[in-house]
XYZ file of C-alpha atoms in Angstrom:
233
model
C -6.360 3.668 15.471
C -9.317 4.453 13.154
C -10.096 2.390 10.090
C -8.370 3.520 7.435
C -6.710 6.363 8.864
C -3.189 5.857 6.505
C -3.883 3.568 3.811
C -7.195 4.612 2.950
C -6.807 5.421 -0.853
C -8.306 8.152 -2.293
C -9.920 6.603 -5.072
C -10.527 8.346 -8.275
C -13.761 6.289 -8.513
C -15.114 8.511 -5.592
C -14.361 11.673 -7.297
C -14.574 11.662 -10.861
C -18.015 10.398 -12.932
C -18.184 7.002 -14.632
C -17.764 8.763 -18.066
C -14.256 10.401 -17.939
C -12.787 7.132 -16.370
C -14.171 5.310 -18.802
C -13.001 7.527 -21.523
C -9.287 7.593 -19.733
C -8.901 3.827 -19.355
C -10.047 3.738 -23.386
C -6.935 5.262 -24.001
C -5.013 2.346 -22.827
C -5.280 -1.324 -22.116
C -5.320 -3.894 -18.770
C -2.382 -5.529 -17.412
C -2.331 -8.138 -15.318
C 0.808 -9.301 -12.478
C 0.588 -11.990 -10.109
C 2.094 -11.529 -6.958
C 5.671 -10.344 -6.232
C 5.693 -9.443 -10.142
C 6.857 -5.942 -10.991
C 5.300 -3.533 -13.175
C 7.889 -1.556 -13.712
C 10.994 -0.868 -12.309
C 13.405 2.344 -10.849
C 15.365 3.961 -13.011
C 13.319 2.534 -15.924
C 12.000 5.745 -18.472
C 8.791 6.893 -17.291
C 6.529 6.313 -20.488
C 3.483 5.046 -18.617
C 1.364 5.661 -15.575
C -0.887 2.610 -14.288
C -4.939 3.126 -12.869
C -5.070 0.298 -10.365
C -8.454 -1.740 -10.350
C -8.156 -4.408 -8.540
C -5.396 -5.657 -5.814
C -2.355 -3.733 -4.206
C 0.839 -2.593 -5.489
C 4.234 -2.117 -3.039
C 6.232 1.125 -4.079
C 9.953 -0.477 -3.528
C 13.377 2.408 -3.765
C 16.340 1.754 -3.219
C 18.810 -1.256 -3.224
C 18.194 -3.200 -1.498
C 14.559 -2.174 -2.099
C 12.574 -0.711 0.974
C 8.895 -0.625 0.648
C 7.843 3.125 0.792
C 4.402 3.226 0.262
C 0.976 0.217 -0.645
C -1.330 1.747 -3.221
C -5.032 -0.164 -3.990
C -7.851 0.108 -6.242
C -8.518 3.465 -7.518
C -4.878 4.742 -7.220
C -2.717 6.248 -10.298
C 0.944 5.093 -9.680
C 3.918 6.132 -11.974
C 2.189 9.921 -12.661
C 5.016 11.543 -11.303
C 7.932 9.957 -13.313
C 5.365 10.674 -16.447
C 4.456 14.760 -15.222
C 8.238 15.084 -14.887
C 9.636 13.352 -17.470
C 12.436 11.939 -15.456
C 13.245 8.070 -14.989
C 11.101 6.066 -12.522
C 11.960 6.982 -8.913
C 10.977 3.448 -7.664
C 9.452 0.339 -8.711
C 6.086 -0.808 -8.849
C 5.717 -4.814 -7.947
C 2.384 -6.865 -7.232
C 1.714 -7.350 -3.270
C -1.014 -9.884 -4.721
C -2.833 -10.448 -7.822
C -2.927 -7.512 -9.537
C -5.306 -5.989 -12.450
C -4.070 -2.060 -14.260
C -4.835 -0.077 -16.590
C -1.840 1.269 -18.792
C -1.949 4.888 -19.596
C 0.529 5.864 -22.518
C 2.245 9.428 -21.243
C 1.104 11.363 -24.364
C -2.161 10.492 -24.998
C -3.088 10.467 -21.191
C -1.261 13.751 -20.438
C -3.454 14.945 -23.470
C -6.048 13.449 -22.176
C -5.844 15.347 -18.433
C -5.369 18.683 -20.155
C -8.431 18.073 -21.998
C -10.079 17.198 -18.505
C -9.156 19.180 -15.694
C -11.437 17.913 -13.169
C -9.680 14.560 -13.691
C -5.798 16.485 -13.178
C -7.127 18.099 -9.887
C -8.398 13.952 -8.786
C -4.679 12.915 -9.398
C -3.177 15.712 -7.726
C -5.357 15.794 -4.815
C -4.634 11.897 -4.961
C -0.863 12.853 -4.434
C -1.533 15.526 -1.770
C -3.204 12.382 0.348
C -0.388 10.536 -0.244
C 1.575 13.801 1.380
C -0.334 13.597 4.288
C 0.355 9.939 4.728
C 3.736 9.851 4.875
C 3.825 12.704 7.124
C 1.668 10.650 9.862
C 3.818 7.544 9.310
C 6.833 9.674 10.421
C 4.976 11.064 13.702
C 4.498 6.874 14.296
C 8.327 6.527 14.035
C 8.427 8.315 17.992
C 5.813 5.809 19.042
C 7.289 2.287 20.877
C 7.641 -0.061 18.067
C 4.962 -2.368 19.340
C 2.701 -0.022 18.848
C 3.863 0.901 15.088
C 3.723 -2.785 14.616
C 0.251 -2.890 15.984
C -1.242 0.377 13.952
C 0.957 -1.195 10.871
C -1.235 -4.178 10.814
C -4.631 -3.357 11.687
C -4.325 -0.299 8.909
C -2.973 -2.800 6.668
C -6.066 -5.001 7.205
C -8.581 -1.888 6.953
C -7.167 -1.468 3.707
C -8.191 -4.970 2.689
C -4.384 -6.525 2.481
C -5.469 -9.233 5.470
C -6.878 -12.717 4.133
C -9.447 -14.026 7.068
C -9.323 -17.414 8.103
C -13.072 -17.553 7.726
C -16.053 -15.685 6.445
C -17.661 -14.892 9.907
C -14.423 -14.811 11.644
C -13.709 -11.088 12.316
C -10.909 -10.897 14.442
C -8.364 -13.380 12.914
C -6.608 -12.883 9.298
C -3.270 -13.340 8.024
C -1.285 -10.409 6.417
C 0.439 -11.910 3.268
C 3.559 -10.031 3.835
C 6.744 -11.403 5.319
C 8.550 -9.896 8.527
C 11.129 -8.512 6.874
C 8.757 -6.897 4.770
C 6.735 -5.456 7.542
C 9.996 -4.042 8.859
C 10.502 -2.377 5.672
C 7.020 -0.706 5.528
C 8.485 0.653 9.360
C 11.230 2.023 8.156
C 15.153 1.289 7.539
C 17.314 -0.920 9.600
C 14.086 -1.566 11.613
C 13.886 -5.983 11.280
C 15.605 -6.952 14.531
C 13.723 -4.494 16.466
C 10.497 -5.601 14.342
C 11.444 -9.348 14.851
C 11.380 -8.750 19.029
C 8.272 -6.713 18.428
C 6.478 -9.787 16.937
C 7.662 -12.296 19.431
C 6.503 -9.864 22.649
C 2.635 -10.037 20.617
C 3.226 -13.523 19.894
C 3.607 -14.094 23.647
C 0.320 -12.722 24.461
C -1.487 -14.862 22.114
C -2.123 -11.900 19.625
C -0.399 -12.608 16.744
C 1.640 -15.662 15.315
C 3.966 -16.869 12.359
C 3.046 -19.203 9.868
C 5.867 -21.868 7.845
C 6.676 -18.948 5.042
C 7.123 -16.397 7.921
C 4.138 -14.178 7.356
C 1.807 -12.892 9.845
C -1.303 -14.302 10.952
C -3.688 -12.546 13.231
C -5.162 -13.876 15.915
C -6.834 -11.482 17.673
C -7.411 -7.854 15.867
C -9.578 -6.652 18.689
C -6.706 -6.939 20.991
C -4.449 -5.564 18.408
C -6.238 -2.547 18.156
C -5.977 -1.830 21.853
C -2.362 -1.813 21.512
C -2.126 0.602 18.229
C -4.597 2.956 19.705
C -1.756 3.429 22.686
C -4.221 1.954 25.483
C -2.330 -0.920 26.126
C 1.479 -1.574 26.466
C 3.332 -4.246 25.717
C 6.430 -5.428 27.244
């Protein structure tokens, strides 16, 4: 699987100059959320949208909540609850420590008319998030040791994964729980997920750690396995 092939974010950094972000996050203020904390929450009126700048955020719908979607630095989250005017169509909680900007729905809609270039960024930002979704559901045919496998290392590209040690490439834990994982997979999807993990636990490829989260242990091998050129049974 290539680096960065799902979760790469497309970044409003890369594709709009210094000035009109600058000039759009003046129109707000930072937040901050520690991990697990929620920005917001479904159903909630949508009165805000949120400029990440630092960490990840876990788009959660539904009760109970199924993660949908991660979003990381660069990414606008909340836009479409604030373009529509309807109520939030999921929440928004920290995956880790978390840094936004808030972006009040009049004066940043007013803002975007004002600056085009900036409303195409956003959109095109969505449209990427279009195409993501559509690959994750050509994974769901794929043996789910192998969605596991692309799951993770994509997840790790993305800059989720904690290593164990600075010139240690190929170990790194993934600060999300199983069930969690699971979720990202799709519904009804832990038991399967949970036999998943033990098979790459067998082979010395992955393990568990006391608050059932994933460590890493070899991401080369992993790899192998998400790019379909090893099976695992």
């Amino acid at each position: 699987m290539s680096k960065g092939t799902r979760w790469s974010e497309y970044d409003l950094n890369d594709h709009c100059s210094e000035k009109d972000l600058a000039d759009m996050e003046a129109i707000g203020h930072l937040l901050g959320r520690a991990r697990r904390e929620p920005f917001f929450k479904e159903h909630e009126m949508s009165d805000h949208a949120l400029l990440i700048k630092q960490g990840h955020v876990m788009v959660v719908q539904g009760d109970p909540g199924r993660i949908i979607d991660i979003r990381g630095k660069g990414a606008i989250v909340g836009e479409a609850g604030v373009f529509s005017g309807n109520s939030r169509s999921a929440s928004i909680i920290a995956l880790n420590d978390v840094r936004a900007v808030y972006l009040p729905r009049g004066p940043w809609l007013e803002f975007l008319h004002a600056h085009p270039n900036l409303l195409i960024a956003v959109s095109a930002a969505a449209y990427k998030r279009t195409e993501r979704a559509n690959a994750k559901r050509a994974e769901a045919e794929l043996p789910i040791e192998q969605q596991l496998a692309i799951e993770l290392t994509e997840l790790v590209d993305y800059g989720i994964g904690e290593r164990f040690a600075e010139d240690d490439e190929d170990s790194s834990r993934v600060p999300m729980s199983q069930a969690e994982i699971s979720s990202l997979l799709g519904e009804r999807k832990l038991q399967s997920v949970k036999k998943a993990i033990g098979k790459l636990r067998d082979k010395g490829v992955i393990g568990t750690d006391r608050r059932r989260e994933i460590t890493i242990r070899k991401l080369s091998a992993l790899r192998i396995i998400a790019d379909g050129l090893e099976q695992v049974n």
